[in-house]
Amino acid sequence: MSEAMLSKVRKLLAQAEDPACTPAESAAFMAKATELIARYGVDRALLAARDPATDLVGDRVVEVVAPYARDKAGLLAAVADPLRCRCVRRPRDDGFTLHLFGFASDLERVDLLFTSLLVQAAHGLAGAAVPVGEHPAAFRRSWLAGFAQVIGARLRAAETGAAEGSGVPGVALVLADRSDRVQRRLAEVYPRLRTAPRRRLAGSGFGSGAAAGHRADLGGRTVDTGPGAERGIAG
């Protein structure tokens, strides 16, 4: 993402987080930041349709480690899918390796958002009270599930809005073709891929996590991808 775009997003998010802002003002700033991220994805897709060399299908590997590695992997999938990326989860001793496939600009957006959302999830969990008598790990897993579900829905809505608002005929076909090409690339690397069974979570934190997902900042202000970023959610 260009420095100019990052600068705009960071400024909007700084305004959204200003304690002097009213809740309505803060929500408006964050909505604008999310809109910019989505519009950037559509703009890059349209540019690549005219000049394919500007945005190529690629892949990258992201490692998620304990604690709550499966839940972090779920959050990554919730971010990747609306942004037309696909990920394959591979187990490792202390967590999972996620193999992501997508166009370069979309992988960039996924990385930016996932890093930020991990930090926001850590802050949200730290402030969420575990009900008396409930196992903390069960509560936190269900909290993270609620958080991820709402994040995915918000990103999908933003992407749809950006496509519909572009005013470019045929943009839906361009985006669908990109999704197909990513899927074909994944199938080439993993021709016998299986879908993991759905998880059953017993904790009561889903609603609290979903509420945090609605409040979450989707502009990606936190861009630190250093070795400490992945350890944001503590046990």
mmCIF file of N, CA and C in Angstrom, residues 49-116:
data_model
loop_
_atom_site.group_PDB
_atom_site.id
_atom_site.type_symbol
_atom_site.label_atom_id
_atom_site.label_comp_id
_atom_site.label_asym_id
_atom_site.label_seq_id
_atom_site.Cartn_x
_atom_site.Cartn_y
_atom_site.Cartn_z
ATOM 1 N N ALA A 49 -6.218 -5.390 -14.140
ATOM 2 C CA ALA A 49 -6.979 -5.880 -15.294
ATOM 3 C C ALA A 49 -6.456 -5.260 -16.580
ATOM 4 N N ARG A 50 -5.957 -4.020 -16.484
ATOM 5 C CA ARG A 50 -5.380 -3.356 -17.662
ATOM 6 C C ARG A 50 -3.912 -3.713 -17.848
ATOM 7 N N ASP A 51 -3.204 -3.899 -16.730
ATOM 8 C CA ASP A 51 -1.773 -4.205 -16.783
ATOM 9 C C ASP A 51 -1.474 -5.282 -15.748
ATOM 10 N N PRO A 52 -1.587 -6.555 -16.119
ATOM 11 C CA PRO A 52 -1.441 -7.660 -15.161
ATOM 12 C C PRO A 52 -0.127 -7.658 -14.393
ATOM 13 N N ALA A 53 0.908 -7.090 -14.948
ATOM 14 C CA ALA A 53 2.211 -7.109 -14.278
ATOM 15 C C ALA A 53 2.235 -6.277 -13.001
ATOM 16 N N THR A 54 1.238 -5.414 -12.806
ATOM 17 C CA THR A 54 1.231 -4.555 -11.623
ATOM 18 C C THR A 54 0.777 -5.279 -10.363
ATOM 19 N N ASP A 55 0.163 -6.450 -10.519
ATOM 20 C CA ASP A 55 -0.368 -7.149 -9.337
ATOM 21 C C ASP A 55 -0.490 -8.631 -9.673
ATOM 22 N N LEU A 56 0.434 -9.427 -9.172
ATOM 23 C CA LEU A 56 0.500 -10.838 -9.533
ATOM 24 C C LEU A 56 -0.009 -11.728 -8.409
ATOM 25 N N VAL A 57 -0.497 -12.893 -8.768
ATOM 26 C CA VAL A 57 -0.892 -13.878 -7.765
ATOM 27 C C VAL A 57 0.362 -14.424 -7.097
ATOM 28 N N GLY A 58 0.335 -14.475 -5.776
ATOM 29 C CA GLY A 58 1.476 -14.987 -5.036
ATOM 30 C C GLY A 58 1.036 -15.702 -3.785
ATOM 31 N N ASP A 59 1.963 -15.917 -2.889
ATOM 32 C CA ASP A 59 1.652 -16.581 -1.631
ATOM 33 C C ASP A 59 2.646 -16.148 -0.565
ATOM 34 N N ARG A 60 2.266 -16.361 0.657
ATOM 35 C CA ARG A 60 3.168 -16.102 1.780
ATOM 36 C C ARG A 60 2.761 -17.002 2.930
ATOM 37 N N VAL A 61 3.679 -17.192 3.850
ATOM 38 C CA VAL A 61 3.448 -18.063 4.995
ATOM 39 C C VAL A 61 3.423 -17.226 6.269
ATOM 40 N N VAL A 62 2.389 -17.440 7.085
ATOM 41 C CA VAL A 62 2.244 -16.756 8.365
ATOM 42 C C VAL A 62 2.200 -17.811 9.463
ATOM 43 N N GLU A 63 2.968 -17.619 10.508
ATOM 44 C CA GLU A 63 2.964 -18.560 11.627
ATOM 45 C C GLU A 63 2.177 -17.970 12.792
ATOM 46 N N VAL A 64 1.278 -18.757 13.333
ATOM 47 C CA VAL A 64 0.544 -18.364 14.530
ATOM 48 C C VAL A 64 0.878 -19.359 15.625
ATOM 49 N N VAL A 65 1.184 -18.857 16.794
ATOM 50 C CA VAL A 65 1.677 -19.704 17.874
ATOM 51 C C VAL A 65 0.764 -19.620 19.089
ATOM 52 N N ALA A 66 0.933 -20.576 19.995
ATOM 53 C CA ALA A 66 0.175 -20.611 21.231
ATOM 54 C C ALA A 66 0.494 -19.369 22.064
ATOM 55 N N PRO A 67 -0.449 -18.940 22.925
ATOM 56 C CA PRO A 67 -1.749 -19.554 23.189
ATOM 57 C C PRO A 67 -2.799 -19.153 22.145
ATOM 58 N N TYR A 68 -3.862 -19.948 22.089
ATOM 59 C CA TYR A 68 -5.012 -19.698 21.219
ATOM 60 C C TYR A 68 -4.631 -19.650 19.738
ATOM 61 N N ALA A 69 -3.716 -20.534 19.345
ATOM 62 C CA ALA A 69 -3.248 -20.541 17.956
ATOM 63 C C ALA A 69 -4.378 -20.833 16.982
ATOM 64 N N ARG A 70 -5.251 -21.793 17.316
ATOM 65 C CA ARG A 70 -6.354 -22.114 16.411
ATOM 66 C C ARG A 70 -7.290 -20.915 16.239
ATOM 67 N N ASP A 71 -7.472 -20.158 17.297
ATOM 68 C CA ASP A 71 -8.369 -19.008 17.250
ATOM 69 C C ASP A 71 -7.753 -17.855 16.461
ATOM 70 N N LYS A 72 -6.446 -17.679 16.594
ATOM 71 C CA LYS A 72 -5.758 -16.677 15.778
ATOM 72 C C LYS A 72 -5.823 -17.060 14.303
ATOM 73 N N ALA A 73 -5.665 -18.355 14.031
ATOM 74 C CA ALA A 73 -5.777 -18.824 12.648
ATOM 75 C C ALA A 73 -7.172 -18.551 12.096
ATOM 76 N N GLY A 74 -8.186 -18.718 12.943
ATOM 77 C CA GLY A 74 -9.549 -18.417 12.522
ATOM 78 C C GLY A 74 -9.743 -16.948 12.202
ATOM 79 N N LEU A 75 -9.099 -16.085 12.977
ATOM 80 C CA LEU A 75 -9.182 -14.653 12.708
ATOM 81 C C LEU A 75 -8.498 -14.322 11.382
ATOM 82 N N LEU A 76 -7.364 -14.941 11.125
ATOM 83 C CA LEU A 76 -6.677 -14.702 9.860
ATOM 84 C C LEU A 76 -7.552 -15.126 8.676
ATOM 85 N N ALA A 77 -8.196 -16.270 8.799
ATOM 86 C CA ALA A 77 -9.096 -16.729 7.729
ATOM 87 C C ALA A 77 -10.259 -15.763 7.540
ATOM 88 N N ALA A 78 -10.772 -15.217 8.650
ATOM 89 C CA ALA A 78 -11.895 -14.277 8.581
ATOM 90 C C ALA A 78 -11.495 -12.984 7.885
ATOM 91 N N VAL A 79 -10.234 -12.598 8.002
ATOM 92 C CA VAL A 79 -9.734 -11.413 7.307
ATOM 93 C C VAL A 79 -9.444 -11.734 5.847
ATOM 94 N N ALA A 80 -8.823 -12.886 5.598
ATOM 95 C CA ALA A 80 -8.355 -13.220 4.252
ATOM 96 C C ALA A 80 -9.491 -13.436 3.267
ATOM 97 N N ASP A 81 -10.522 -14.150 3.669
ATOM 98 C CA ASP A 81 -11.560 -14.540 2.721
ATOM 99 C C ASP A 81 -12.281 -13.351 2.079
ATOM 100 N N PRO A 82 -12.743 -12.354 2.831
ATOM 101 C CA PRO A 82 -13.412 -11.221 2.181
ATOM 102 C C PRO A 82 -12.484 -10.429 1.259
ATOM 103 N N LEU A 83 -11.177 -10.505 1.522
ATOM 104 C CA LEU A 83 -10.212 -9.771 0.711
ATOM 105 C C LEU A 83 -9.677 -10.622 -0.438
ATOM 106 N N ARG A 84 -10.428 -11.677 -0.775
ATOM 107 C CA ARG A 84 -10.158 -12.529 -1.932
ATOM 108 C C ARG A 84 -8.842 -13.275 -1.834
ATOM 109 N N CYS A 85 -8.466 -13.629 -0.626
ATOM 110 C CA CYS A 85 -7.310 -14.480 -0.397
ATOM 111 C C CYS A 85 -7.782 -15.803 0.199
ATOM 112 N N ARG A 86 -6.974 -16.817 0.081
ATOM 113 C CA ARG A 86 -7.295 -18.135 0.624
ATOM 114 C C ARG A 86 -6.132 -18.592 1.489
ATOM 115 N N CYS A 87 -6.439 -19.346 2.534
ATOM 116 C CA CYS A 87 -5.365 -19.815 3.390
ATOM 117 C C CYS A 87 -5.547 -21.287 3.730
ATOM 118 N N VAL A 88 -4.432 -21.967 3.865
ATOM 119 C CA VAL A 88 -4.386 -23.378 4.224
ATOM 120 C C VAL A 88 -3.675 -23.486 5.566
ATOM 121 N N ARG A 89 -4.323 -24.155 6.501
ATOM 122 C CA ARG A 89 -3.770 -24.297 7.854
ATOM 123 C C ARG A 89 -2.995 -25.602 7.967
ATOM 124 N N ARG A 90 -1.757 -25.494 8.421
ATOM 125 C CA ARG A 90 -0.915 -26.669 8.596
ATOM 126 C C ARG A 90 -0.425 -26.704 10.038
ATOM 127 N N PRO A 91 -0.621 -27.812 10.757
ATOM 128 C CA PRO A 91 -0.219 -27.862 12.169
ATOM 129 C C PRO A 91 1.292 -27.870 12.349
ATOM 130 N N ARG A 92 1.713 -27.317 13.459
ATOM 131 C CA ARG A 92 3.106 -27.373 13.888
ATOM 132 C C ARG A 92 3.122 -27.569 15.387
ATOM 133 N N ASP A 93 4.287 -27.770 15.973
ATOM 134 C CA ASP A 93 4.365 -28.151 17.379
ATOM 135 C C ASP A 93 3.690 -27.160 18.315
ATOM 136 N N ASP A 94 3.892 -25.869 18.092
ATOM 137 C CA ASP A 94 3.367 -24.868 19.025
ATOM 138 C C ASP A 94 2.287 -23.995 18.402
ATOM 139 N N GLY A 95 1.638 -24.493 17.354
ATOM 140 C CA GLY A 95 0.591 -23.696 16.741
ATOM 141 C C GLY A 95 0.293 -24.154 15.328
ATOM 142 N N PHE A 96 0.217 -23.201 14.416
ATOM 143 C CA PHE A 96 -0.106 -23.506 13.017
ATOM 144 C C PHE A 96 0.722 -22.633 12.090
ATOM 145 N N THR A 97 0.946 -23.168 10.910
ATOM 146 C CA THR A 97 1.479 -22.380 9.804
ATOM 147 C C THR A 97 0.343 -22.155 8.821
ATOM 148 N N LEU A 98 0.094 -20.918 8.463
ATOM 149 C CA LEU A 98 -0.958 -20.564 7.516
ATOM 150 C C LEU A 98 -0.306 -20.187 6.196
ATOM 151 N N HIS A 99 -0.645 -20.936 5.157
ATOM 152 C CA HIS A 99 -0.134 -20.655 3.820
ATOM 153 C C HIS A 99 -1.191 -19.856 3.081
ATOM 154 N N LEU A 100 -0.907 -18.595 2.807
ATOM 155 C CA LEU A 100 -1.874 -17.692 2.185
ATOM 156 C C LEU A 100 -1.598 -17.560 0.693
ATOM 157 N N PHE A 101 -2.689 -17.501 -0.078
ATOM 158 C CA PHE A 101 -2.618 -17.299 -1.518
ATOM 159 C C PHE A 101 -3.477 -16.096 -1.869
ATOM 160 N N GLY A 102 -2.964 -15.258 -2.762
ATOM 161 C CA GLY A 102 -3.737 -14.108 -3.191
ATOM 162 C C GLY A 102 -2.912 -13.204 -4.078
ATOM 163 N N PHE A 103 -3.550 -12.181 -4.623
ATOM 164 C CA PHE A 103 -2.809 -11.173 -5.362
ATOM 165 C C PHE A 103 -1.977 -10.354 -4.372
ATOM 166 N N ALA A 104 -0.867 -9.820 -4.847
ATOM 167 C CA ALA A 104 0.081 -9.137 -3.956
ATOM 168 C C ALA A 104 -0.576 -8.026 -3.150
ATOM 169 N N SER A 105 -1.419 -7.222 -3.799
ATOM 170 C CA SER A 105 -2.047 -6.109 -3.088
ATOM 171 C C SER A 105 -3.013 -6.600 -2.021
ATOM 172 N N ASP A 106 -3.685 -7.714 -2.274
ATOM 173 C CA ASP A 106 -4.626 -8.247 -1.290
ATOM 174 C C ASP A 106 -3.901 -8.916 -0.130
ATOM 175 N N LEU A 107 -2.801 -9.611 -0.422
ATOM 176 C CA LEU A 107 -1.998 -10.187 0.657
ATOM 177 C C LEU A 107 -1.452 -9.084 1.558
ATOM 178 N N GLU A 108 -1.102 -7.961 0.954
ATOM 179 C CA GLU A 108 -0.618 -6.815 1.718
ATOM 180 C C GLU A 108 -1.703 -6.298 2.658
ATOM 181 N N ARG A 109 -2.921 -6.214 2.162
ATOM 182 C CA ARG A 109 -4.030 -5.740 2.998
ATOM 183 C C ARG A 109 -4.323 -6.714 4.127
ATOM 184 N N VAL A 110 -4.269 -8.014 3.837
ATOM 185 C CA VAL A 110 -4.510 -9.022 4.868
ATOM 186 C C VAL A 110 -3.471 -8.909 5.972
ATOM 187 N N ASP A 111 -2.215 -8.782 5.583
ATOM 188 C CA ASP A 111 -1.142 -8.694 6.572
ATOM 189 C C ASP A 111 -1.316 -7.467 7.462
ATOM 190 N N LEU A 112 -1.643 -6.352 6.845
ATOM 191 C CA LEU A 112 -1.833 -5.104 7.582
ATOM 192 C C LEU A 112 -2.966 -5.222 8.598
ATOM 193 N N LEU A 113 -4.092 -5.723 8.143
ATOM 194 C CA LEU A 113 -5.262 -5.815 9.011
ATOM 195 C C LEU A 113 -5.087 -6.874 10.091
ATOM 196 N N PHE A 114 -4.558 -8.036 9.731
ATOM 197 C CA PHE A 114 -4.420 -9.109 10.712
ATOM 198 C C PHE A 114 -3.498 -8.700 11.853
ATOM 199 N N THR A 115 -2.393 -8.057 11.522
ATOM 200 C CA THR A 115 -1.465 -7.608 12.559
ATOM 201 C C THR A 115 -2.140 -6.642 13.517
ATOM 202 N N SER A 116 -2.899 -5.697 12.963
ATOM 203 C CA SER A 116 -3.604 -4.731 13.791
ATOM 204 C C SER A 116 -4.678 -5.407 14.639
#
